[in-house]
């Protein structure tokens, strides 16, 4: 198993943090390849709950390498806070490697994220962490990268040109005060001490690890339907959340990837705006949210909740060609006497079997549900598939049949031990 990639199959928050933490035991290195501090990965380590934004979920193991690949964007202030936060729990961050090609989330990116959201007629409900504007500047070739911190002269020159433009936009379009060059420049230089011990050519490192027969785990952030190309555009994040993102965002050749694990929550949630065909309203949604603890890890926002959607998942299986699936939060469904799964949609009185790309259709389609009898039993301490209630087993067999992919991991609670491996 040279390389395993873990990808969210829905709109993020599928419980990837727990799955990665679990798989880390069999890996030598964990690599993040997309997203930034918009991600919120919840990990229970030795019974304690941790929330990670930047650091890979392997950071809890001193004998594993943790790599931030070129495809992520980093807010160095938040990275510093996260390292300190782990230190408070006696977890020393030593085993971290950071690509010099990473683009930095600048103070003006955070500001623009908020300004765009408040000025726009159609808000996206971003996390407000500056991630979209940072990727925008990367593509526009106006980004500041980690490598630039070590060439102060060029850094100041580039920053001055970029900031001049940003300040003009802020004052002339949004009538807001601009940012001061010296302050940002000094702040950036102050982070050199933080990143210096960790900066390394991660492409070369990954290549060396593969050559030495080491096992790598790629930890995707967000989910397939937040992908900048394949997601519910424009209600998406600004990176590639699908399997191809691992190749671009870490420099691993596709041929080295031999396992692609899709993480599927047993129901669906989304934070922020955008279409959501199986979204529930009222008491049923509230119940799913309460039982599932569905509040954003990064922003604390209540997540929108709904039933599982097979049509979406079929597309996720195609784009990512999952070799297996991890089904999470199955225990949450124990509270329901009736469980629904969307198998097709109705669109203008016609049956629709494929996910539509057009936003208007995505917003108006009505799901057609298949209903399952609930098991209404606590399954949070079940250790074997055969010990799951018959109804839960049938639910899993149905998903496997529809998605033509084996469910090898079933999560029945937040702790690492609450996992059924098949
Ligand atoms: P941004 O990534 O902050 O630009 O936000 C764009 C969209 O992606 C918003 O709907 C966010 O709520 C969503 N999003 C970003 N990161 C995550 C995540 O880690 N989990 C779930 N949704 C996310």
Tab-separated table of C-alpha atoms and ligand atoms in Angstrom:
chain	number	residue	atom	x	y	z
A	1	UNK	CA	0.000	0.000	0.000
A	2	UNK	CA	2.262	2.902	-1.076
A	3	UNK	CA	-0.389	5.631	-0.970
A	4	UNK	CA	-3.929	5.872	0.375
A	5	UNK	CA	-6.062	8.943	-0.237
A	6	UNK	CA	-8.999	9.758	2.046
A	7	UNK	CA	-11.699	11.890	0.422
A	8	UNK	CA	-15.018	13.276	1.694
A	9	UNK	CA	-17.854	12.083	-0.553
A	10	UNK	CA	-20.407	14.771	0.390
A	11	UNK	CA	-20.131	18.408	1.500
A	12	UNK	CA	-17.384	17.918	4.057
A	13	UNK	CA	-17.742	17.084	7.759
A	14	UNK	CA	-18.083	13.378	6.968
A	15	UNK	CA	-15.803	12.452	9.871
A	16	UNK	CA	-12.567	12.185	7.892
A	17	UNK	CA	-10.473	13.218	10.923
A	18	UNK	CA	-11.388	10.063	12.830
A	19	UNK	CA	-10.811	7.799	9.806
A	20	UNK	CA	-7.408	9.373	9.110
A	21	UNK	CA	-6.438	9.133	12.773
A	22	UNK	CA	-7.349	5.439	12.641
A	23	UNK	CA	-5.461	4.736	9.405
A	24	UNK	CA	-2.428	6.670	10.608
A	25	UNK	CA	-1.507	3.672	12.750
A	26	UNK	CA	-0.672	1.733	9.563
A	27	UNK	CA	1.056	4.675	7.846
A	28	UNK	CA	4.460	6.323	8.022
A	29	UNK	CA	3.376	9.807	6.961
A	30	UNK	CA	0.168	11.859	6.690
A	31	UNK	CA	-0.081	14.494	3.979
A	32	UNK	CA	-2.524	17.419	3.637
A	33	UNK	CA	-2.883	18.567	0.040
A	34	UNK	CA	-5.785	21.024	-0.180
A	35	UNK	CA	-7.699	23.676	1.742
A	36	UNK	CA	-6.542	25.741	4.656
A	37	UNK	CA	-7.866	26.724	8.055
A	38	UNK	CA	-11.424	26.466	6.687
A	39	UNK	CA	-11.080	22.748	7.428
A	40	UNK	CA	-12.018	21.527	10.860
A	41	UNK	CA	-10.974	17.990	11.636
A	42	UNK	CA	-12.193	16.611	14.932
A	43	UNK	CA	-9.968	13.918	16.385
A	44	UNK	CA	-10.337	12.014	19.665
A	45	UNK	CA	-6.875	11.087	20.876
A	46	UNK	CA	-6.453	9.145	24.111
A	47	UNK	CA	-10.047	10.053	24.996
A	48	UNK	CA	-9.536	13.803	24.536
A	49	UNK	CA	-11.238	15.849	21.811
A	50	UNK	CA	-9.006	17.948	19.530
A	51	UNK	CA	-9.972	20.282	16.711
A	52	UNK	CA	-7.387	20.659	13.957
A	53	UNK	CA	-7.467	23.172	11.118
A	54	UNK	CA	-4.046	23.119	9.501
A	55	UNK	CA	-2.109	20.238	10.987
A	56	UNK	CA	-2.547	16.740	9.571
A	57	UNK	CA	-4.369	14.295	11.849
A	58	UNK	CA	-1.182	12.212	12.245
A	59	UNK	CA	0.374	14.931	14.404
A	60	UNK	CA	-0.529	13.004	17.582
A	61	UNK	CA	1.959	10.242	16.784
A	62	UNK	CA	5.599	11.140	17.370
A	63	UNK	CA	6.856	8.429	15.000
A	64	UNK	CA	4.839	9.635	11.972
A	65	UNK	CA	5.777	12.381	9.578
A	66	UNK	CA	3.167	15.053	8.886
A	67	UNK	CA	3.408	16.947	5.633
A	68	UNK	CA	1.696	20.114	4.418
A	69	UNK	CA	1.880	19.865	0.624
A	70	UNK	CA	2.098	22.718	-1.881
A	71	UNK	CA	-1.674	22.656	-2.527
A	72	UNK	CA	-2.720	23.935	0.887
A	73	UNK	CA	-2.922	27.587	1.896
A	74	UNK	CA	-1.682	28.472	5.364
A	75	UNK	CA	-2.509	31.197	7.851
A	76	UNK	CA	0.742	31.297	9.813
A	77	UNK	CA	-0.896	32.926	12.846
A	78	UNK	CA	-3.404	30.077	13.057
A	79	UNK	CA	-0.650	27.494	12.522
A	80	UNK	CA	1.249	29.036	15.442
A	81	UNK	CA	-1.900	28.936	17.631
A	82	UNK	CA	-2.507	25.301	16.713
A	83	UNK	CA	1.047	24.286	17.601
A	84	UNK	CA	0.685	26.061	20.981
A	85	UNK	CA	-2.749	24.484	21.538
A	86	UNK	CA	-1.245	20.987	21.141
A	87	UNK	CA	1.690	21.915	23.370
A	88	UNK	CA	-0.787	22.646	26.183
A	89	UNK	CA	-1.749	18.952	25.981
A	90	UNK	CA	1.932	17.904	25.955
A	91	UNK	CA	1.914	17.143	22.232
A	92	UNK	CA	5.129	18.551	20.834
A	93	UNK	CA	4.993	19.359	17.108
A	94	UNK	CA	8.379	18.208	15.806
A	95	UNK	CA	7.477	15.806	13.048
A	96	UNK	CA	6.072	18.413	10.635
A	97	UNK	CA	7.287	19.214	7.114
A	98	UNK	CA	6.031	22.242	5.195
A	99	UNK	CA	6.358	22.754	1.443
A	100	UNK	CA	8.093	26.040	0.524
A	101	UNK	CA	5.588	26.376	-2.339
A	102	UNK	CA	2.595	26.878	-0.050
A	103	UNK	CA	0.698	30.147	-0.518
A	104	UNK	CA	0.187	32.180	2.639
A	105	UNK	CA	-3.232	33.464	3.732
A	106	UNK	CA	-2.557	37.170	4.232
A	107	UNK	CA	-4.408	39.573	6.562
A	108	UNK	CA	-6.001	41.212	3.507
A	109	UNK	CA	-7.352	37.813	2.352
A	110	UNK	CA	-9.334	37.462	5.567
A	111	UNK	CA	-10.610	41.007	5.139
A	112	UNK	CA	-11.643	40.442	1.507
A	113	UNK	CA	-13.385	37.159	2.402
A	114	UNK	CA	-15.603	39.075	4.836
A	115	UNK	CA	-16.080	42.081	2.541
A	116	UNK	CA	-17.115	39.903	-0.432
A	117	UNK	CA	-19.593	38.055	1.755
A	118	UNK	CA	-21.151	41.187	3.205
A	119	UNK	CA	-21.229	43.131	-0.085
A	120	UNK	CA	-22.408	40.305	-2.313
A	121	UNK	CA	-26.097	39.846	-3.113
A	122	UNK	CA	-25.623	36.072	-3.066
A	123	UNK	CA	-23.491	35.158	-0.068
A	124	UNK	CA	-21.759	31.792	-0.124
A	125	UNK	CA	-21.532	31.320	3.617
A	126	UNK	CA	-17.745	30.911	3.593
A	127	UNK	CA	-15.823	30.199	6.766
A	128	UNK	CA	-14.433	33.756	6.580
A	129	UNK	CA	-10.853	32.492	6.968
A	130	UNK	CA	-9.507	34.096	3.789
A	131	UNK	CA	-9.165	30.794	1.957
A	132	UNK	CA	-11.016	31.785	-1.263
A	133	UNK	CA	-9.134	35.098	-1.712
A	134	UNK	CA	-5.793	33.342	-1.019
A	135	UNK	CA	-6.428	30.781	-3.773
A	136	UNK	CA	-7.665	33.577	-6.051
A	137	UNK	CA	-4.327	35.375	-5.661
A	138	UNK	CA	-2.438	32.129	-6.187
A	139	UNK	CA	-4.112	31.594	-9.562
A	140	UNK	CA	-3.746	35.289	-10.431
A	141	UNK	CA	-0.006	34.890	-9.663
A	142	UNK	CA	-0.161	37.475	-6.898
A	143	UNK	CA	0.360	35.134	-3.983
A	144	UNK	CA	3.055	35.260	-1.323
A	145	UNK	CA	4.586	31.866	-0.647
A	146	UNK	CA	6.536	30.378	2.260
A	147	UNK	CA	9.689	30.415	0.102
A	148	UNK	CA	9.354	34.218	-0.242
A	149	UNK	CA	9.868	34.682	3.511
A	150	UNK	CA	13.513	33.840	2.983
A	151	UNK	CA	14.131	36.502	0.306
A	152	UNK	CA	13.201	39.660	2.260
A	153	UNK	CA	14.103	42.095	-0.550
A	154	UNK	CA	11.912	40.410	-3.182
A	155	UNK	CA	9.196	39.805	-0.587
A	156	UNK	CA	8.918	43.506	0.215
A	157	UNK	CA	8.899	44.446	-3.458
A	158	UNK	CA	6.158	41.941	-4.367
A	159	UNK	CA	4.136	42.758	-1.271
A	160	UNK	CA	4.304	46.450	-2.039
A	161	UNK	CA	2.913	45.948	-5.583
A	162	UNK	CA	0.164	43.551	-4.439
A	163	UNK	CA	-0.805	45.658	-1.420
A	164	UNK	CA	-0.986	48.809	-3.483
A	165	UNK	CA	-3.655	47.192	-5.651
A	166	UNK	CA	-5.512	45.699	-2.673
A	167	UNK	CA	-5.579	49.059	-0.898
A	168	UNK	CA	-6.950	50.788	-3.973
A	169	UNK	CA	-9.769	48.233	-4.199
A	170	UNK	CA	-10.480	48.608	-0.480
A	171	UNK	CA	-10.638	52.401	-0.564
A	172	UNK	CA	-12.146	53.051	-4.017
A	173	UNK	CA	-14.716	50.251	-4.171
A	174	UNK	CA	-15.465	49.383	-0.570
A	175	UNK	CA	-14.555	52.701	1.126
A	176	UNK	CA	-12.483	50.897	3.735
A	177	UNK	CA	-9.073	51.772	5.166
A	178	UNK	CA	-6.151	49.922	3.583
A	179	UNK	CA	-3.461	47.781	5.200
A	180	UNK	CA	0.021	49.041	6.077
A	181	UNK	CA	2.958	47.554	4.154
A	182	UNK	CA	5.452	47.736	7.032
A	183	UNK	CA	3.114	45.991	9.495
A	184	UNK	CA	2.362	43.089	7.171
A	185	UNK	CA	5.992	42.787	6.104
A	186	UNK	CA	7.237	42.695	9.711
A	187	UNK	CA	4.547	40.180	10.676
A	188	UNK	CA	5.583	37.908	7.798
A	189	UNK	CA	9.256	38.090	8.736
A	190	UNK	CA	8.387	37.260	12.346
A	191	UNK	CA	6.999	33.903	11.173
A	192	UNK	CA	10.328	32.809	9.701
A	193	UNK	CA	11.384	31.437	13.079
A	194	UNK	CA	8.155	29.416	13.287
A	195	UNK	CA	8.409	27.781	9.860
A	196	UNK	CA	12.185	27.460	9.466
A	197	UNK	CA	12.530	24.126	11.343
A	198	UNK	CA	9.768	22.601	9.234
A	199	UNK	CA	10.361	23.842	5.662
A	200	UNK	CA	11.537	21.100	3.302
A	201	UNK	CA	11.192	20.092	-0.347
A	202	UNK	CA	8.144	17.879	0.202
A	203	UNK	CA	8.073	16.565	-3.379
A	204	UNK	CA	11.564	15.151	-2.906
A	205	UNK	CA	10.599	13.889	0.566
A	206	UNK	CA	7.470	12.097	-0.691
A	207	UNK	CA	9.496	10.546	-3.492
A	208	UNK	CA	12.138	9.333	-1.004
A	209	UNK	CA	9.477	7.892	1.309
A	210	UNK	CA	7.838	6.038	-1.572
A	211	UNK	CA	11.226	4.773	-2.734
A	212	UNK	CA	11.940	3.439	0.755
A	213	UNK	CA	8.667	1.487	0.725
A	214	UNK	CA	6.987	3.747	3.295
A	215	UNK	CA	3.218	4.086	3.419
A	216	UNK	CA	1.665	7.493	2.870
A	217	UNK	CA	-1.792	8.656	3.844
A	218	UNK	CA	-3.281	11.666	2.051
A	219	UNK	CA	-5.870	13.499	4.107
A	220	UNK	CA	-8.424	15.377	1.997
A	221	UNK	CA	-10.160	18.426	3.426
A	222	UNK	CA	-13.818	19.328	2.737
A	223	UNK	CA	-15.754	17.030	0.386
A	224	UNK	CA	-16.396	16.154	-3.267
A	225	UNK	CA	-19.390	18.516	-3.633
A	226	UNK	CA	-17.307	21.472	-2.425
A	227	UNK	CA	-14.729	20.879	-5.193
A	228	UNK	CA	-14.075	24.022	-7.239
A	229	UNK	CA	-14.867	22.152	-10.483
A	230	UNK	CA	-17.268	19.362	-9.574
A	231	UNK	CA	-19.079	20.883	-6.598
A	232	UNK	CA	-22.257	22.928	-6.404
A	233	UNK	CA	-20.548	25.953	-7.984
A	234	UNK	CA	-20.419	28.764	-6.904
A	235	UNK	CA	-21.290	27.357	-3.458
A	236	UNK	CA	-17.966	25.560	-3.199
A	237	UNK	CA	-14.564	26.016	-1.674
A	238	UNK	CA	-11.630	27.163	-3.810
A	239	UNK	CA	-9.533	24.006	-3.982
A	240	UNK	CA	-9.702	20.517	-5.454
A	241	UNK	CA	-11.288	18.332	-2.815
A	242	UNK	CA	-11.405	15.264	-5.082
A	243	UNK	CA	-8.714	12.606	-5.554
A	244	UNK	CA	-6.899	14.487	-8.337
A	245	UNK	CA	-6.252	17.230	-5.771
A	246	UNK	CA	-3.799	14.903	-4.016
A	247	UNK	CA	-1.634	14.666	-7.155
A	248	UNK	CA	-1.619	18.409	-7.774
A	249	UNK	CA	-1.494	19.439	-4.134
A	250	UNK	CA	1.342	17.181	-3.024
A	251	UNK	CA	3.151	16.231	-6.216
A	252	UNK	CA	2.392	12.504	-6.037
A	253	UNK	CA	2.025	10.728	-9.393
A	254	UNK	CA	-1.418	9.074	-9.865
A	255	UNK	CA	0.207	5.679	-10.430
A	256	UNK	CA	1.455	5.632	-6.829
A	257	UNK	CA	-2.064	5.813	-5.399
A	258	UNK	CA	-3.470	2.375	-4.783
A	259	UNK	CA	-6.278	2.988	-2.284
A	260	UNK	CA	-8.900	5.721	-2.400
A	261	UNK	CA	-11.200	5.697	0.599
A	262	UNK	CA	-14.424	7.673	0.295
A	263	UNK	CA	-15.811	8.842	3.619
A	264	UNK	CA	-19.615	8.867	3.645
A	265	UNK	CA	-21.716	10.062	6.561
A	266	UNK	CA	-24.842	7.905	7.041
A	267	UNK	CA	-26.924	11.022	6.353
A	268	UNK	CA	-26.018	14.348	4.731
A	269	UNK	CA	-24.995	17.724	6.139
A	270	UNK	CA	-23.730	20.968	4.730
A	271	UNK	CA	-22.608	24.281	6.210
A	272	UNK	CA	-23.001	27.503	4.335
A	273	UNK	CA	-25.337	28.278	1.469
A	274	UNK	CA	-26.110	26.281	-1.669
A	275	UNK	CA	-28.387	23.536	-2.999
A	276	UNK	CA	-29.148	20.509	-0.843
A	277	UNK	CA	-31.887	18.301	-2.355
A	278	UNK	CA	-32.432	16.038	0.679
A	279	UNK	CA	-32.329	18.825	3.274
A	280	UNK	CA	-34.871	18.403	6.072
A	281	UNK	CA	-36.802	21.160	7.748
A	282	UNK	CA	-38.312	21.368	11.195
A	283	UNK	CA	-38.288	18.721	13.903
A	284	UNK	CA	-36.601	15.940	11.883
A	285	UNK	CA	-33.686	18.221	10.973
A	286	UNK	CA	-33.355	19.438	14.547
A	287	UNK	CA	-33.282	15.864	15.783
A	288	UNK	CA	-30.521	14.859	13.317
A	289	UNK	CA	-28.512	17.948	14.288
A	290	UNK	CA	-28.880	17.369	18.016
A	291	UNK	CA	-28.190	13.627	17.977
A	292	UNK	CA	-25.342	13.988	15.463
A	293	UNK	CA	-23.832	17.057	17.182
A	294	UNK	CA	-23.907	18.801	13.828
A	295	UNK	CA	-22.292	22.143	14.555
A	296	UNK	CA	-19.348	23.433	12.483
A	297	UNK	CA	-15.878	22.652	13.892
A	298	UNK	CA	-14.388	25.845	12.459
A	299	UNK	CA	-17.228	28.331	12.820
A	300	UNK	CA	-19.630	26.670	15.295
A	301	UNK	CA	-22.482	27.244	12.819
A	302	UNK	CA	-25.395	24.769	12.990
A	303	UNK	CA	-25.064	22.416	10.021
A	304	UNK	CA	-27.977	21.893	7.662
A	305	UNK	CA	-29.072	18.252	7.881
A	306	UNK	CA	-30.866	15.811	5.580
A	307	UNK	CA	-31.084	12.197	4.441
A	308	UNK	CA	-28.430	10.308	2.529
A	309	UNK	CA	-28.343	10.951	-1.216
A	310	UNK	CA	-27.321	8.038	-3.443
A	311	UNK	CA	-27.391	10.106	-6.654
A	312	UNK	CA	-24.699	12.422	-5.305
A	313	UNK	CA	-22.680	9.524	-3.992
A	314	UNK	CA	-22.763	7.744	-7.365
A	315	UNK	CA	-21.110	10.771	-8.950
A	316	UNK	CA	-18.569	10.977	-6.112
A	317	UNK	CA	-17.731	7.298	-6.734
A	318	UNK	CA	-17.084	8.069	-10.411
A	319	UNK	CA	-14.961	11.191	-9.957
A	320	UNK	CA	-12.834	9.616	-7.249
A	321	UNK	CA	-13.105	5.933	-8.178
A	322	UNK	CA	-13.216	4.976	-4.520
A	323	UNK	CA	-11.673	1.572	-3.935
A	324	UNK	CA	-13.632	1.334	-0.658
A	325	UNK	CA	-15.903	3.361	1.577
A	326	UNK	CA	-15.902	4.337	5.249
A	327	UNK	CA	-19.432	4.850	6.583
A	328	UNK	CA	-19.514	7.211	9.559
A	329	UNK	CA	-22.026	8.162	12.245
A	330	UNK	CA	-24.204	5.110	11.685
A	331	UNK	CA	-25.030	5.266	15.419
A	332	UNK	CA	-26.820	8.606	14.885
A	333	UNK	CA	-29.500	6.820	12.837
A	334	UNK	CA	-30.302	4.564	15.839
A	335	UNK	CA	-32.647	7.310	17.056
A	336	UNK	CA	-34.909	7.041	13.994
A	337	UNK	CA	-37.724	4.529	13.476
A	338	UNK	CA	-37.747	5.331	9.749
A	339	UNK	CA	-34.634	6.075	7.692
A	340	UNK	CA	-34.747	7.507	4.183
A	341	UNK	CA	-32.276	7.431	1.295
A	342	UNK	CA	-32.759	9.415	-1.936
A	343	UNK	CA	-32.316	7.150	-4.957
A	344	UNK	CA	-33.460	9.475	-7.793
A	345	UNK	CA	-34.971	12.935	-8.186
A	346	UNK	CA	-38.090	14.362	-9.777
A	347	UNK	CA	-37.420	17.325	-12.033
A	348	UNK	CA	-40.358	18.991	-13.795
A	349	UNK	CA	-42.390	15.815	-13.401
A	350	UNK	CA	-39.625	13.689	-14.952
A	351	UNK	CA	-37.414	11.183	-13.216
A	352	UNK	CA	-33.772	12.265	-12.977
A	353	UNK	CA	-31.183	9.597	-12.229
A	354	UNK	CA	-28.020	11.655	-12.510
A	355	UNK	CA	-26.765	14.623	-10.522
A	356	UNK	CA	-27.612	17.811	-12.463
A	357	UNK	CA	-24.873	20.419	-12.913
A	358	UNK	CA	-27.249	23.322	-13.379
A	359	UNK	CA	-27.720	25.283	-10.154
A	360	UNK	CA	-31.385	26.051	-10.747
A	361	UNK	CA	-32.156	22.340	-11.235
A	362	UNK	CA	-30.055	21.431	-8.186
A	363	UNK	CA	-32.166	23.842	-6.155
A	364	UNK	CA	-35.566	22.663	-7.429
A	365	UNK	CA	-35.317	18.878	-7.794
A	366	UNK	CA	-37.284	16.768	-5.350
A	367	UNK	CA	-35.752	13.566	-4.019
A	368	UNK	CA	-37.462	10.210	-4.424
A	369	UNK	CA	-36.842	8.222	-1.265
A	370	UNK	CA	-36.450	4.571	-0.459
A	371	UNK	CA	-37.486	3.959	3.131
A	372	UNK	CA	-35.781	1.657	5.617
A	373	UNK	CA	-37.056	0.408	8.928
A	374	UNK	CA	-34.866	1.779	11.738
A	375	UNK	CA	-33.147	-0.506	14.258
A	376	UNK	CA	-33.804	1.788	17.249
A	377	UNK	CA	-31.064	0.133	19.331
A	378	UNK	CA	-27.824	1.552	20.662
A	379	UNK	CA	-25.044	0.253	18.394
A	380	UNK	CA	-22.237	2.400	19.762
A	381	UNK	CA	-20.406	-0.532	21.343
A	382	UNK	CA	-20.885	-3.050	18.515
A	383	UNK	CA	-17.503	-4.400	17.402
A	384	UNK	CA	-18.457	-6.842	14.633
A	385	UNK	CA	-20.580	-6.443	11.538
A	386	UNK	CA	-22.472	-9.639	12.363
A	387	UNK	CA	-23.532	-8.119	15.717
A	388	UNK	CA	-25.212	-5.123	14.062
A	389	UNK	CA	-29.027	-5.257	14.007
A	390	UNK	CA	-30.433	-6.891	10.857
A	391	UNK	CA	-31.913	-3.554	9.681
A	392	UNK	CA	-28.521	-1.831	9.919
A	393	UNK	CA	-26.872	-4.639	7.948
A	394	UNK	CA	-29.546	-4.366	5.252
A	395	UNK	CA	-28.978	-0.620	5.051
A	396	UNK	CA	-25.248	-1.215	4.489
A	397	UNK	CA	-25.793	-3.983	1.901
A	398	UNK	CA	-28.150	-1.661	0.027
A	399	UNK	CA	-25.543	1.131	-0.105
A	400	UNK	CA	-22.847	-1.265	-1.294
A	401	UNK	CA	-25.081	-2.595	-4.029
A	402	UNK	CA	-26.122	0.877	-5.228
A	403	UNK	CA	-22.598	2.297	-5.116
A	404	UNK	CA	-20.879	-0.874	-6.270
A	405	UNK	CA	-18.220	-0.290	-3.634
A	406	UNK	CA	-17.430	-2.207	-0.469
A	407	UNK	CA	-17.923	-0.497	2.887
A	408	UNK	CA	-14.864	-1.628	4.824
A	409	UNK	CA	-15.005	0.733	7.799
A	410	UNK	CA	-18.144	1.509	9.828
A	411	UNK	CA	-17.957	4.141	12.523
A	412	UNK	CA	-20.447	3.825	15.389
A	413	UNK	CA	-19.137	6.552	17.704
A	414	UNK	CA	-16.519	9.295	17.931
A	415	UNK	CA	-13.820	7.250	19.699
A	416	UNK	CA	-11.283	5.295	17.664
A	417	UNK	CA	-12.381	2.041	19.311
A	418	UNK	CA	-15.975	2.568	18.151
A	419	UNK	CA	-15.183	1.270	14.689
A	420	UNK	CA	-16.144	-1.894	12.846
A	421	UNK	CA	-13.549	-3.075	10.336
A	422	UNK	CA	-14.733	-5.525	7.679
B	1	LIG	P1	-14.526	28.676	2.209
B	1	LIG	O1	-13.813	27.369	1.983
B	1	LIG	O2	-14.259	29.258	3.561
B	1	LIG	O3	-14.275	29.638	1.091
B	1	LIG	O4	-16.100	28.378	2.175
B	1	LIG	C1	-16.775	27.942	1.001
B	1	LIG	C2	-17.829	26.890	1.334
B	1	LIG	O5	-17.186	25.697	1.765
B	1	LIG	C3	-18.771	27.297	2.476
B	1	LIG	O6	-20.041	26.762	2.215
B	1	LIG	C4	-18.160	26.621	3.692
B	1	LIG	O7	-19.098	26.388	4.708
B	1	LIG	C5	-17.669	25.319	3.061
B	1	LIG	N1	-16.561	24.709	3.793
B	1	LIG	C6	-15.273	25.106	3.816
B	1	LIG	N2	-14.541	24.285	4.592
B	1	LIG	C7	-15.374	23.344	5.050
B	1	LIG	C8	-15.196	22.187	5.874
B	1	LIG	O8	-14.097	21.859	6.346
B	1	LIG	N3	-16.328	21.454	6.122
B	1	LIG	C9	-17.524	21.773	5.588
B	1	LIG	N4	-17.730	22.836	4.820
B	1	LIG	C10	-16.674	23.610	4.541
